[in-house]
Amino acid sequence: AQRVTQPEKLLSVFKGAPVELKCNYSYSGSPELFWYVQYSRQRLQLLLRHISRESIKGFTADLNKGETSFHLKKPFAQEEDSAMYYCALFGRGYNKLIFGAGTRLAVHP
Amino acid sequence: SQTIHQWPATLVQPVGSPLSLECTVEGTSNPNLYWYRQAAGRGLQLLFYSVGIGQISSEVPQNLSASRPQDRQFILSSKKLLLSDSGFYLCAWSVGTGSSPLHFGNGTRLTVT
């Protein structure tokens, strides 16, 4: 079975502090991992995907197959980063996208 | 450009009443369509997905059902709502392989009283 675990429901930091939102997954094959974000009063939208190996809005995420993790990181948090973040896994054997429970990031001035 | 419409935005229904939520996509053909439910503390739960007309895969055996009468139309239904059906329902679409990014609608807030 495929599963995504986001252990933190809420992550509260001050502006300028580093941020790491944790994501661990369970999947026996080669997964594709994603981070989705939902800002206040906006639609849920794709933030980044691991196969692109890109940095979006200063965020990066590295797939660690040994630790089965895909943590989302940003060196200096901004207030506009406050949002709900979801980690998601696509397993080809299952042909569907599974989401974690989400982590709410609150960045304080 | 592609757009997704989901309605109604909010809905309050009594227990035992029927439900019909509609989702339509414009600007693309043969999309993959999804219904998710967002419940407090439980994240996004995949309910149904469809890769073509009349093709529905159910992920959660409940009193909910889905139908795809047209290529770009996806309907979530229930014959008799339960209190536990309350939540935020999201429709989404993608194209191509299943790993393509999902594009979400604005959602429907359903409250069963």
Coordinates of N, CA and C in Angstrom, one line a residue:
Chain A
A1 N 0.8 -1.2 0.0 CA 0.0 0.0 0.0 C 0.9 1.2 0.0
Q2 N 0.3 2.3 -0.5 CA 1.1 3.5 -0.5 C 0.5 4.5 0.5
R3 N 1.4 5.2 1.2 CA 1.0 6.0 2.3 C 1.9 7.2 2.4
V4 N 1.3 8.4 2.8 CA 2.1 9.6 3.0 C 1.9 10.1 4.4
T5 N 2.9 10.3 5.1 CA 2.8 10.8 6.5 C 3.5 12.2 6.7
Q6 N 2.7 13.1 7.1 CA 3.2 14.4 7.5 C 3.0 14.5 9.0
P7 N 4.1 14.4 9.8 CA 3.9 14.3 11.2 C 3.5 15.5 12.0
E8 N 3.7 16.7 11.3 CA 3.4 17.9 12.0 C 2.1 18.5 11.4
K9 N 1.1 18.8 12.3 CA -0.1 19.5 11.9 C 0.1 21.0 11.7
L10 N 1.0 21.5 12.6 CA 1.2 22.9 12.6 C 2.7 23.2 12.8
L11 N 3.3 24.1 12.0 CA 4.7 24.5 12.1 C 4.7 26.0 12.2
S12 N 5.2 26.5 13.3 CA 5.1 28.0 13.6 C 6.6 28.5 13.7
V13 N 6.9 29.4 12.8 CA 8.3 30.0 12.8 C 8.2 31.5 12.7
F14 N 9.3 32.2 12.9 CA 9.4 33.6 12.7 C 10.0 33.9 11.4
K15 N 9.7 35.0 10.8 CA 10.2 35.5 9.6 C 11.7 35.4 9.6
G16 N 12.3 34.9 8.5 CA 13.7 34.8 8.4 C 14.3 33.5 8.9
A17 N 13.5 32.7 9.6 CA 14.0 31.5 10.2 C 13.9 30.4 9.1
P18 N 14.8 29.3 9.2 CA 14.7 28.2 8.2 C 13.4 27.4 8.5
V19 N 12.9 26.8 7.4 CA 11.7 26.0 7.5 C 12.0 24.6 6.9
E20 N 11.5 23.6 7.6 CA 11.5 22.2 7.1 C 10.2 21.6 7.4
L21 N 9.4 21.3 6.4 CA 8.2 20.5 6.5 C 8.4 19.1 6.2
K22 N 8.1 18.2 7.1 CA 8.5 16.8 6.9 C 7.5 16.0 6.2
C23 N 8.0 15.1 5.4 CA 7.1 14.2 4.6 C 7.8 12.8 4.5
N24 N 7.2 11.8 5.0 CA 7.7 10.4 4.8 C 6.6 9.6 4.0
Y25 N 7.1 8.7 3.2 CA 6.2 7.9 2.4 C 6.5 6.5 2.5
S26 N 5.5 5.7 2.1 CA 5.6 4.2 2.1 C 5.1 3.8 0.7
Y27 N 6.0 3.2 0.0 CA 5.7 2.7 -1.3 C 6.8 1.7 -1.8
S28 N 6.4 0.6 -2.3 CA 7.4 -0.4 -2.7 C 8.2 -0.2 -4.0
G29 N 7.6 0.6 -4.9 CA 8.2 0.9 -6.2 C 8.9 2.2 -6.2
S30 N 9.1 2.8 -7.4 CA 9.7 4.1 -7.5 C 8.6 5.2 -7.5
P31 N 8.6 6.0 -6.5 CA 7.5 6.9 -6.4 C 7.8 8.2 -7.1
E32 N 6.7 9.0 -7.4 CA 6.9 10.4 -7.8 C 6.2 11.2 -6.7
L33 N 7.0 12.1 -6.2 CA 6.6 12.9 -5.0 C 6.3 14.4 -5.4
F34 N 5.3 15.0 -4.7 CA 4.9 16.3 -5.0 C 4.7 17.1 -3.7
W35 N 4.8 18.4 -3.8 CA 4.3 19.3 -2.7 C 3.2 20.2 -3.4
Y36 N 2.0 20.2 -2.7 CA 1.0 21.1 -3.1 C 0.8 22.1 -2.0
V37 N 0.3 23.3 -2.3 CA 0.1 24.4 -1.3 C -1.2 25.0 -1.5
Q38 N -1.8 25.4 -0.4 CA -3.1 26.1 -0.4 C -3.0 27.4 0.4
Y39 N -2.9 28.5 -0.2 CA -2.8 29.8 0.5 C -4.2 30.2 0.8
S40 N -4.3 31.1 1.8 CA -5.7 31.5 2.3 C -6.5 32.0 1.1
R41 N -7.7 31.5 1.0 CA -8.7 31.9 0.0 C -8.3 31.6 -1.4
Q42 N -7.4 30.7 -1.6 CA -6.9 30.3 -2.9 C -7.1 28.8 -3.1
R43 N -7.0 28.4 -4.3 CA -7.2 27.0 -4.6 C -5.9 26.2 -4.3
L44 N -6.1 24.9 -4.0 CA -4.9 24.1 -3.8 C -4.2 24.0 -5.2
Q45 N -2.9 24.1 -5.1 CA -2.1 24.2 -6.3 C -0.7 23.5 -6.2
L46 N -0.2 23.0 -7.3 CA 1.1 22.4 -7.2 C 2.2 23.4 -6.9
L47 N 3.1 23.0 -6.0 CA 4.2 23.8 -5.6 C 5.5 23.3 -6.4
L48 N 5.8 22.1 -6.2 CA 6.9 21.5 -6.9 C 6.8 20.0 -6.9
R49 N 7.6 19.4 -7.8 CA 7.6 17.9 -8.0 C 9.1 17.5 -8.0
H50 N 9.4 16.3 -7.5 CA 10.8 16.0 -7.3 C 11.5 15.7 -8.6
I51 N 10.7 15.3 -9.7 CA 11.4 15.0 -10.9 C 11.9 16.2 -11.6
S52 N 11.3 17.4 -11.2 CA 11.8 18.6 -11.8 C 13.0 19.2 -11.2
R53 N 13.3 18.8 -10.0 CA 14.5 19.2 -9.2 C 14.6 20.7 -9.3
E54 N 13.5 21.4 -9.0 CA 13.5 22.9 -9.2 C 13.3 23.5 -7.8
S55 N 13.6 24.8 -7.8 CA 13.3 25.6 -6.6 C 12.2 26.6 -6.9
I56 N 11.1 26.5 -6.2 CA 9.9 27.4 -6.4 C 9.7 28.2 -5.2
K57 N 9.7 29.5 -5.4 CA 9.5 30.5 -4.3 C 10.5 30.2 -3.1
G58 N 11.7 29.8 -3.5 CA 12.7 29.5 -2.5 C 12.7 28.2 -1.9
F59 N 11.6 27.4 -2.2 CA 11.5 26.1 -1.6 C 12.2 25.0 -2.4
T60 N 12.7 24.0 -1.8 CA 13.3 22.9 -2.4 C 12.9 21.6 -1.7
A61 N 13.0 20.5 -2.4 CA 12.7 19.3 -1.7 C 13.5 18.2 -2.4
D62 N 14.1 17.4 -1.6 CA 15.0 16.3 -2.2 C 14.4 15.0 -1.8
L63 N 14.3 14.1 -2.8 CA 13.8 12.8 -2.5 C 14.9 11.9 -1.9
N64 N 14.7 11.4 -0.7 CA 15.7 10.5 -0.1 C 15.1 9.1 0.0
K65 N 15.5 8.3 -1.0 CA 14.9 6.9 -1.0 C 15.3 6.1 0.2
G66 N 16.5 6.3 0.7 CA 17.0 5.5 1.8 C 16.1 5.8 3.1
E67 N 15.7 7.0 3.3 CA 14.9 7.4 4.4 C 13.4 7.5 4.0
T68 N 13.1 7.2 2.8 CA 11.8 7.4 2.3 C 11.2 8.7 2.7
S69 N 11.9 9.8 2.4 CA 11.4 11.1 2.8 C 11.5 12.1 1.6
F70 N 10.7 13.1 1.8 CA 10.7 14.2 0.7 C 10.3 15.5 1.5
H71 N 11.2 15.9 2.3 CA 11.0 17.1 3.2 C 11.1 18.4 2.3
L72 N 10.3 19.3 2.7 CA 10.2 20.6 2.0 C 11.0 21.6 2.8
K73 N 11.9 22.3 2.2 CA 12.8 23.2 2.9 C 12.9 24.6 2.3
K74 N 13.1 25.6 3.2 CA 13.4 26.9 2.7 C 14.3 27.6 3.7
P75 N 15.4 28.2 3.3 CA 16.3 28.7 4.3 C 15.8 29.9 5.1
F76 N 15.0 30.8 4.5 CA 14.5 32.0 5.1 C 13.0 32.2 4.9
A77 N 12.2 31.9 5.9 CA 10.8 31.9 5.7 C 10.3 33.4 5.6
Q78 N 9.3 33.5 4.8 CA 8.6 34.8 4.6 C 7.2 34.7 5.1
E79 N 6.6 35.9 5.5 CA 5.2 35.8 5.9 C 4.2 35.3 4.9
E80 N 4.5 35.6 3.6 CA 3.6 35.1 2.6 C 3.7 33.6 2.3
D81 N 4.7 32.9 3.0 CA 4.7 31.5 2.9 C 3.7 30.8 3.8
S82 N 3.0 31.6 4.6 CA 2.0 31.0 5.5 C 0.9 30.4 4.7
A83 N 0.7 29.1 4.9 CA -0.3 28.3 4.0 C -0.4 26.9 4.6
M84 N -1.2 26.1 3.9 CA -1.4 24.7 4.2 C -0.6 24.0 3.1
Y85 N 0.3 23.1 3.5 CA 1.2 22.4 2.6 C 0.9 20.9 2.7
Y86 N 0.7 20.3 1.5 CA 0.4 18.9 1.4 C 1.5 18.2 0.6
C87 N 2.0 17.1 1.1 CA 2.9 16.2 0.4 C 2.0 15.1 -0.3
A88 N 2.4 14.7 -1.5 CA 1.6 13.8 -2.3 C 2.5 12.8 -3.0
L89 N 2.0 11.6 -3.1 CA 2.7 10.5 -3.7 C 1.9 9.9 -4.9
F90 N 2.6 9.7 -6.0 CA 2.0 9.0 -7.1 C 2.8 7.7 -7.3
G91 N 2.1 6.6 -7.1 CA 2.7 5.3 -7.4 C 2.1 4.6 -8.6
R92 N 3.0 4.3 -9.6 CA 2.5 3.9 -10.9 C 1.7 2.6 -10.8
G93 N 2.0 1.7 -9.8 CA 1.2 0.5 -9.7 C -0.2 0.8 -9.2
Y94 N -0.4 1.9 -8.6 CA -1.8 2.3 -8.1 C -2.5 3.3 -9.0
N95 N -1.7 4.0 -9.8 CA -2.3 5.0 -10.7 C -3.1 6.0 -10.1
K96 N -2.7 6.5 -8.9 CA -3.5 7.6 -8.3 C -2.6 8.4 -7.3
L97 N -3.0 9.6 -7.1 CA -2.2 10.5 -6.2 C -2.8 10.5 -4.8
I98 N -1.9 10.2 -3.9 CA -2.3 10.1 -2.5 C -1.7 11.2 -1.7
F99 N -2.5 11.9 -0.9 CA -2.0 13.0 -0.1 C -1.8 12.7 1.3
G100 N -0.9 13.4 2.0 CA -0.7 13.4 3.4 C -1.8 14.2 4.1
A101 N -1.7 14.3 5.4 CA -2.8 15.0 6.2 C -2.5 16.5 6.1
G102 N -1.4 17.0 5.7 CA -1.1 18.4 5.6 C -0.5 19.0 6.8
T103 N 0.3 20.0 6.6 CA 1.0 20.8 7.6 C 0.7 22.3 7.4
R104 N 0.2 22.9 8.4 CA -0.1 24.3 8.3 C 1.2 25.1 8.8
L105 N 1.7 25.9 7.9 CA 2.9 26.7 8.2 C 2.4 28.1 8.5
A106 N 2.8 28.6 9.7 CA 2.5 29.9 10.1 C 3.8 30.7 10.3
V107 N 4.0 31.7 9.5 CA 5.2 32.5 9.6 C 4.9 33.9 10.3
H108 N 5.5 34.1 11.4 CA 5.2 35.3 12.2 C 6.2 36.4 12.0
P109 N 5.7 37.7 12.0 CA 6.7 38.8 11.8 C 7.6 39.0 12.9
Chain B
S1 N -7.6 28.7 -22.4 CA -7.0 28.1 -21.3 C -8.0 27.1 -20.6
Q2 N -7.5 26.2 -19.8 CA -8.3 25.3 -19.1 C -8.9 25.9 -17.8
T3 N -10.1 25.6 -17.5 CA -10.7 26.0 -16.3 C -11.6 24.9 -15.7
I4 N -11.8 24.9 -14.4 CA -12.6 24.0 -13.7 C -13.6 24.7 -12.9
H5 N -14.9 24.2 -13.0 CA -16.0 24.8 -12.3 C -16.6 23.8 -11.3
Q6 N -16.8 24.2 -10.1 CA -17.4 23.3 -9.1 C -18.5 24.1 -8.4
W7 N -19.6 23.4 -8.3 CA -20.7 24.1 -7.6 C -21.6 23.1 -6.9
P8 N -22.4 23.5 -5.8 CA -22.3 24.9 -5.3 C -21.1 25.1 -4.4
A9 N -20.8 26.3 -4.0 CA -19.7 26.6 -3.1 C -20.0 26.1 -1.7
T10 N -21.2 26.3 -1.3 CA -21.6 25.8 0.1 C -22.9 25.2 0.0
L11 N -23.1 24.2 0.9 CA -24.4 23.5 0.9 C -24.7 23.0 2.3
V12 N -25.9 23.2 2.7 CA -26.3 22.7 4.0 C -27.5 21.7 3.8
Q13 N -27.4 20.5 4.1 CA -28.4 19.5 3.9 C -28.7 18.7 5.1
P14 N -30.0 18.3 5.3 CA -30.3 17.5 6.4 C -29.9 16.0 6.2
V15 N -29.7 15.4 7.3 CA -29.4 13.9 7.3 C -30.5 13.2 6.5
G16 N -30.1 12.3 5.7 CA -31.1 11.5 4.9 C -31.5 12.1 3.6
S17 N -31.1 13.3 3.3 CA -31.4 13.9 2.0 C -30.4 13.5 1.0
P18 N -30.8 13.7 -0.3 CA -29.8 13.3 -1.4 C -28.8 14.4 -1.6
L19 N -27.8 14.1 -2.4 CA -26.7 15.0 -2.7 C -26.3 14.9 -4.1
S20 N -26.0 16.1 -4.7 CA -25.5 16.1 -6.1 C -24.5 17.3 -6.2
L21 N -23.3 17.0 -6.3 CA -22.3 18.0 -6.6 C -21.7 17.9 -8.0
E22 N -21.6 19.0 -8.6 CA -21.2 18.9 -10.0 C -19.9 19.6 -10.3
C23 N -19.1 19.0 -11.2 CA -17.8 19.6 -11.6 C -17.7 19.5 -13.1
T24 N -17.3 20.6 -13.7 CA -17.1 20.6 -15.2 C -15.7 21.2 -15.5
V25 N -15.1 20.7 -16.5 CA -13.8 21.2 -17.0 C -13.9 21.7 -18.4
E26 N -13.3 22.8 -18.6 CA -13.3 23.5 -20.0 C -11.9 23.6 -20.5
G27 N -11.8 23.5 -21.8 CA -10.5 23.8 -22.4 C -9.6 22.6 -22.6
T28 N -10.1 21.4 -22.3 CA -9.2 20.2 -22.5 C -10.1 19.0 -22.8
S29 N -9.5 18.0 -23.4 CA -10.3 16.8 -23.7 C -9.8 15.6 -23.0
N30 N -10.7 14.7 -22.7 CA -10.4 13.4 -22.0 C -9.5 13.6 -20.8
P31 N -9.9 14.5 -19.9 CA -9.1 14.7 -18.7 C -9.4 13.5 -17.7
N32 N -8.4 13.3 -16.9 CA -8.6 12.5 -15.7 C -9.3 13.4 -14.7
L33 N -10.4 12.8 -14.0 CA -11.1 13.6 -13.1 C -11.2 12.9 -11.7
Y34 N -11.2 13.7 -10.7 CA -11.0 13.2 -9.3 C -12.0 13.9 -8.4
W35 N -12.5 13.2 -7.4 CA -13.2 13.8 -6.2 C -12.3 13.5 -5.0
Y36 N -12.0 14.5 -4.3 CA -11.3 14.4 -3.0 C -12.2 15.0 -1.9
R37 N -12.0 14.5 -0.7 CA -12.7 15.1 0.5 C -11.6 15.6 1.5
Q38 N -11.7 16.8 1.9 CA -10.8 17.4 2.9 C -11.5 17.5 4.2
A39 N -11.1 16.6 5.1 CA -11.7 16.6 6.5 C -10.7 17.1 7.5
A40 N -11.2 17.8 8.5 CA -10.3 18.4 9.5 C -9.4 17.3 10.1
G41 N -8.1 17.6 10.0 CA -7.1 16.7 10.6 C -6.8 15.4 9.8
R42 N -7.5 15.3 8.7 CA -7.3 14.0 7.9 C -6.8 14.2 6.5
G43 N -6.5 15.5 6.2 CA -5.9 15.8 4.9 C -6.9 15.5 3.8
L44 N -6.3 15.2 2.6 CA -7.1 15.0 1.4 C -7.3 13.5 1.2
Q45 N -8.6 13.1 1.1 CA -8.9 11.7 0.9 C -9.4 11.5 -0.5
L46 N -8.8 10.7 -1.3 CA -9.3 10.4 -2.6 C -10.6 9.5 -2.5
L47 N -11.7 10.0 -3.1 CA -12.9 9.3 -3.1 C -13.1 8.5 -4.4
F48 N -13.0 9.2 -5.5 CA -13.3 8.6 -6.8 C -12.3 9.2 -7.8
Y49 N -12.0 8.4 -8.9 CA -11.3 9.0 -10.0 C -11.8 8.3 -11.3
S50 N -11.6 9.1 -12.4 CA -12.2 8.6 -13.6 C -11.2 8.9 -14.8
V51 N -10.9 8.0 -15.6 CA -10.0 8.2 -16.7 C -10.8 8.3 -18.0
G52 N -12.1 8.2 -18.0 CA -12.9 8.3 -19.2 C -14.4 8.2 -18.9
I53 N -15.2 8.5 -19.9 CA -16.6 8.5 -19.7 C -17.1 7.1 -19.2
G54 N -17.9 7.1 -18.2 CA -18.4 5.9 -17.7 C -17.4 5.0 -16.9
Q55 N -16.2 5.5 -16.8 CA -15.2 4.7 -16.0 C -14.9 5.4 -14.7
I56 N -15.3 4.7 -13.6 CA -15.2 5.3 -12.3 C -14.5 4.2 -11.4
S57 N -13.5 4.7 -10.7 CA -12.8 3.9 -9.7 C -13.1 4.5 -8.3
S58 N -13.6 3.6 -7.5 CA -14.0 4.0 -6.1 C -12.9 3.7 -5.1
E59 N -12.5 4.6 -4.3 CA -11.5 4.4 -3.4 C -12.0 4.1 -2.0
V60 N -13.2 4.7 -1.7 CA -13.7 4.6 -0.3 C -15.2 4.1 -0.5
P61 N -15.4 2.9 0.0 CA -16.8 2.3 -0.1 C -17.7 3.0 1.0
Q62 N -18.4 3.9 0.5 CA -19.3 4.6 1.4 C -20.7 4.8 0.7
N63 N -21.5 5.7 1.3 CA -22.8 5.9 0.7 C -22.7 7.0 -0.4
L64 N -21.5 7.2 -0.9 CA -21.3 8.2 -2.0 C -21.1 7.4 -3.3
S65 N -21.4 8.1 -4.4 CA -21.2 7.5 -5.7 C -20.8 8.6 -6.6
A66 N -20.2 8.2 -7.7 CA -19.7 9.2 -8.7 C -20.1 8.8 -10.1
S67 N -20.4 9.7 -11.0 CA -20.7 9.4 -12.4 C -20.0 10.4 -13.3
R68 N -19.8 9.9 -14.5 CA -19.2 10.8 -15.5 C -20.0 10.7 -16.8
P69 N -21.1 11.4 -16.9 CA -22.0 11.3 -18.0 C -21.4 11.9 -19.3
Q70 N -20.5 12.8 -19.2 CA -19.9 13.4 -20.3 C -18.4 13.5 -20.1
D71 N -17.7 13.8 -21.1 CA -16.2 13.7 -21.1 C -15.7 14.7 -20.0
R72 N -16.3 15.9 -19.8 CA -15.7 16.9 -19.0 C -16.7 17.2 -17.8
Q73 N -17.5 16.2 -17.4 CA -18.4 16.4 -16.3 C -18.3 15.3 -15.3
F74 N -18.2 15.6 -14.1 CA -18.0 14.6 -13.0 C -19.0 15.0 -11.9
I75 N -19.8 14.0 -11.5 CA -20.8 14.3 -10.5 C -20.6 13.4 -9.3
L76 N -20.7 14.0 -8.1 CA -20.7 13.2 -6.9 C -22.1 13.2 -6.3
S77 N -22.5 12.0 -5.9 CA -23.9 11.9 -5.4 C -24.0 11.0 -4.2
S78 N -25.1 11.2 -3.6 CA -25.5 10.3 -2.4 C -27.0 10.2 -2.4
K79 N -27.6 9.1 -2.1 CA -29.0 8.9 -2.0 C -29.5 9.4 -0.6
K80 N -28.7 9.2 0.4 CA -29.0 9.6 1.8 C -27.8 10.0 2.5
L81 N -27.7 11.3 2.8 CA -26.5 11.8 3.5 C -26.5 11.4 5.0
L82 N -25.2 11.2 5.4 CA -25.0 11.0 6.9 C -24.3 12.2 7.4
L83 N -24.3 12.3 8.8 CA -23.6 13.4 9.4 C -22.1 13.4 9.1
S84 N -21.6 12.1 9.0 CA -20.2 12.0 8.7 C -19.8 12.4 7.3
D85 N -20.7 12.7 6.4 CA -20.4 13.2 5.1 C -20.1 14.6 5.0
S86 N -20.2 15.3 6.1 CA -19.8 16.7 6.2 C -18.3 16.9 5.9
G87 N -18.0 17.9 5.1 CA -16.6 18.1 4.8 C -16.5 19.1 3.6
F88 N -15.3 19.2 3.2 CA -14.9 20.0 2.0 C -14.6 19.1 0.9
Y89 N -15.4 19.2 -0.2 CA -15.2 18.3 -1.4 C -14.5 19.1 -2.5
L90 N -13.5 18.5 -3.0 CA -12.7 19.1 -4.1 C -12.7 18.2 -5.3
C91 N -12.9 18.9 -6.4 CA -12.9 18.2 -7.7 C -11.5 18.6 -8.3
A92 N -10.9 17.8 -9.1 CA -9.6 18.1 -9.7 C -9.5 17.4 -11.1
W93 N -8.7 17.9 -11.9 CA -8.5 17.2 -13.2 C -7.0 17.2 -13.5
S94 N -6.6 16.3 -14.4 CA -5.3 16.2 -14.9 C -5.4 15.7 -16.3
V95 N -4.3 15.7 -17.1 CA -4.2 15.1 -18.4 C -3.0 14.3 -18.5
G96 N -3.0 13.4 -19.4 CA -1.9 12.5 -19.7 C -1.8 11.5 -18.6
T97 N -0.5 11.2 -18.2 CA -0.3 10.1 -17.3 C -0.8 10.5 -15.9
G98 N -1.0 9.5 -15.0 CA -1.5 9.8 -13.7 C -0.6 10.7 -12.9
S99 N 0.6 10.8 -13.2 CA 1.5 11.6 -12.4 C 1.5 13.1 -12.8
S100 N 0.7 13.4 -13.8 CA 0.7 14.8 -14.2 C 0.0 15.7 -13.1
P101 N 0.4 16.9 -12.9 CA -0.1 17.8 -11.9 C -1.6 17.8 -11.9
L102 N -2.2 17.9 -10.7 CA -3.7 18.0 -10.6 C -4.0 19.5 -10.5
H103 N -5.1 19.9 -11.1 CA -5.7 21.2 -11.0 C -7.0 21.2 -10.3
F104 N -7.1 21.9 -9.2 CA -8.2 21.8 -8.3 C -9.3 22.9 -8.5
G105 N -10.5 22.5 -8.2 CA -11.6 23.5 -8.2 C -11.6 24.3 -6.9
N106 N -12.5 25.1 -6.7 CA -12.6 25.9 -5.5 C -13.2 25.1 -4.3
G107 N -13.8 24.0 -4.6 CA -14.4 23.2 -3.5 C -15.8 23.5 -3.2
T108 N -16.4 22.6 -2.5 CA -17.8 22.7 -2.0 C -17.8 22.4 -0.5
R109 N -18.2 23.3 0.3 CA -18.3 23.1 1.8 C -19.7 22.5 2.1
L110 N -19.7 21.2 2.4 CA -21.0 20.5 2.7 C -21.1 20.3 4.2
T111 N -22.3 20.8 4.7 CA -22.6 20.6 6.1 C -23.9 19.8 6.2
V112 N -23.8 18.6 6.8 CA -25.0 17.8 7.0 C -25.5 18.0 8.4
T113 N -26.8 18.4 8.6 CA -27.3 18.7 9.9 C -28.3 17.7 10.3

